[in-house]
C-alpha positions as a Markdown table, in Angstrom:
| # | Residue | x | y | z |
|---|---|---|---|---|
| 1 | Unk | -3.4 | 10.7 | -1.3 |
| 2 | Unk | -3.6 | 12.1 | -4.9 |
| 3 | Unk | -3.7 | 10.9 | -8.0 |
| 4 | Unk | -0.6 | 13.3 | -8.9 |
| 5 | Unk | 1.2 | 11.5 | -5.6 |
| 6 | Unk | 0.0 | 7.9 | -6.6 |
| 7 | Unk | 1.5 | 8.2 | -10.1 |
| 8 | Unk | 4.7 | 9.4 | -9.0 |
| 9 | Unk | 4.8 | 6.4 | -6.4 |
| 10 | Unk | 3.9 | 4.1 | -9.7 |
| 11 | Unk | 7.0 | 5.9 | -11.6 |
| 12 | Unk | 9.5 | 6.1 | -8.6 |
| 13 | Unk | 9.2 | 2.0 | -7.8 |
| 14 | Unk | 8.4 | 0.8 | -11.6 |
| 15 | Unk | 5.6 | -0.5 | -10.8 |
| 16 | Unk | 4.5 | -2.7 | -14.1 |
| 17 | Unk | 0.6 | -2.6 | -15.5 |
| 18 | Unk | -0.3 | -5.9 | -14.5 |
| 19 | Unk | -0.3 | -5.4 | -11.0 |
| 20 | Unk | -3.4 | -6.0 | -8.8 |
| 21 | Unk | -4.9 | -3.1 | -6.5 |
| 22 | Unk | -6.4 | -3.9 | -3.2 |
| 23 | Unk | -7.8 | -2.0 | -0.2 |
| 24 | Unk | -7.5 | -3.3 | 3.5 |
| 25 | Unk | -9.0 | -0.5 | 5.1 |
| 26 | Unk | -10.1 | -2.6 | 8.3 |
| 27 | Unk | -13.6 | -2.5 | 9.8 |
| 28 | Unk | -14.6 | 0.9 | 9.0 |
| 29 | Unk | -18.1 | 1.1 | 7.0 |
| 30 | Unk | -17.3 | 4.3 | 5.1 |
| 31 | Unk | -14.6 | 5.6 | 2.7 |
| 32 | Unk | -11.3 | 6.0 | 4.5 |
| 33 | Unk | -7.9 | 8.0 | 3.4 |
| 34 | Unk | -5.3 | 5.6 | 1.5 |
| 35 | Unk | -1.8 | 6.9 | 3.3 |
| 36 | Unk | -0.2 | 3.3 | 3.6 |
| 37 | Unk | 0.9 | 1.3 | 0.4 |
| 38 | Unk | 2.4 | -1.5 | 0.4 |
| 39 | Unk | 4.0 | -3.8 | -2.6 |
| 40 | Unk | 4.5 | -7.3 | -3.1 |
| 41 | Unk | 6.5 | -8.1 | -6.4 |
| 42 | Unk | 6.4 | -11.9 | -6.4 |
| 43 | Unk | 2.3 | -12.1 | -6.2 |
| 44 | Unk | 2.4 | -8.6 | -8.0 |
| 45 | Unk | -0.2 | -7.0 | -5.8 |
| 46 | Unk | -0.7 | -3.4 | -4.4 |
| 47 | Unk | -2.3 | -3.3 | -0.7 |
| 48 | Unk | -3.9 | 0.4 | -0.2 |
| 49 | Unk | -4.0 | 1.0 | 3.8 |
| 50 | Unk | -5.1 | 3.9 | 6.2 |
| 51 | Unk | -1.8 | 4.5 | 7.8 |
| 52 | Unk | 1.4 | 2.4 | 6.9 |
| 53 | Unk | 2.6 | 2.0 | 10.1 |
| 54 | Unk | 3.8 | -1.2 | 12.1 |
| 55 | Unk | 0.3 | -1.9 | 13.3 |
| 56 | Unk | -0.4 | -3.4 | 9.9 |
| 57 | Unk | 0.2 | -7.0 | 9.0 |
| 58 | Unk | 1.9 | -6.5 | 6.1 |
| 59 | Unk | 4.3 | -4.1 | 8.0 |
| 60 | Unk | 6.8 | -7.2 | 9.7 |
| 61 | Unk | 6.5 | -9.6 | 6.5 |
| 62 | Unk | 9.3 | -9.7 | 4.5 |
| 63 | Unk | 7.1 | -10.5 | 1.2 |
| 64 | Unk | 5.9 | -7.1 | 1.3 |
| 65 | Unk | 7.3 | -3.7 | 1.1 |
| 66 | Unk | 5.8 | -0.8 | 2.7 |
| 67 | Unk | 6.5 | 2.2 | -0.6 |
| 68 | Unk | 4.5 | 5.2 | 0.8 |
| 69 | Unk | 3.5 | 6.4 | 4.3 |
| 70 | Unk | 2.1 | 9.7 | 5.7 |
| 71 | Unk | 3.5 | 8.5 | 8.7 |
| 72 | Unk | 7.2 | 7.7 | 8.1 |
């Protein structure tokens, strides 16, 4: 992902400024790709993942909404 993508993914589900940004990249011990983003407005948190597919445990849970995907 780009910056350029990631700001239009900010603009296209108003995401506000006091959001927290967090990485679950799994088990890997280097720098991974950020493809999967998921959104929770009630706890106001960001969750960067590898994918953004249903292999995720944020993918089923209704708290969180899955906003960007390189696979869907």
């Amino acid at each position: 992902m780009t910056i350029g993508e990631f700001a239009k993914i900010i603009k296209v589900y108003n995401i506000p400024d006091d959001v927290t940004m967090l990485s679950d990249s799994g088990w890997e011990c280097w720098a991974t790709d950020m493809e999967g983003i998921y959104y929770n407005e009630r706890s106001k948190k960001l969750v960067f993942t590898q994918t953004g597919n249903e292999y995720e445990r944020y993918f089923d849970d209704p708290e969180w909404r899955l906003i960007h995907s390189e696979e869907v």
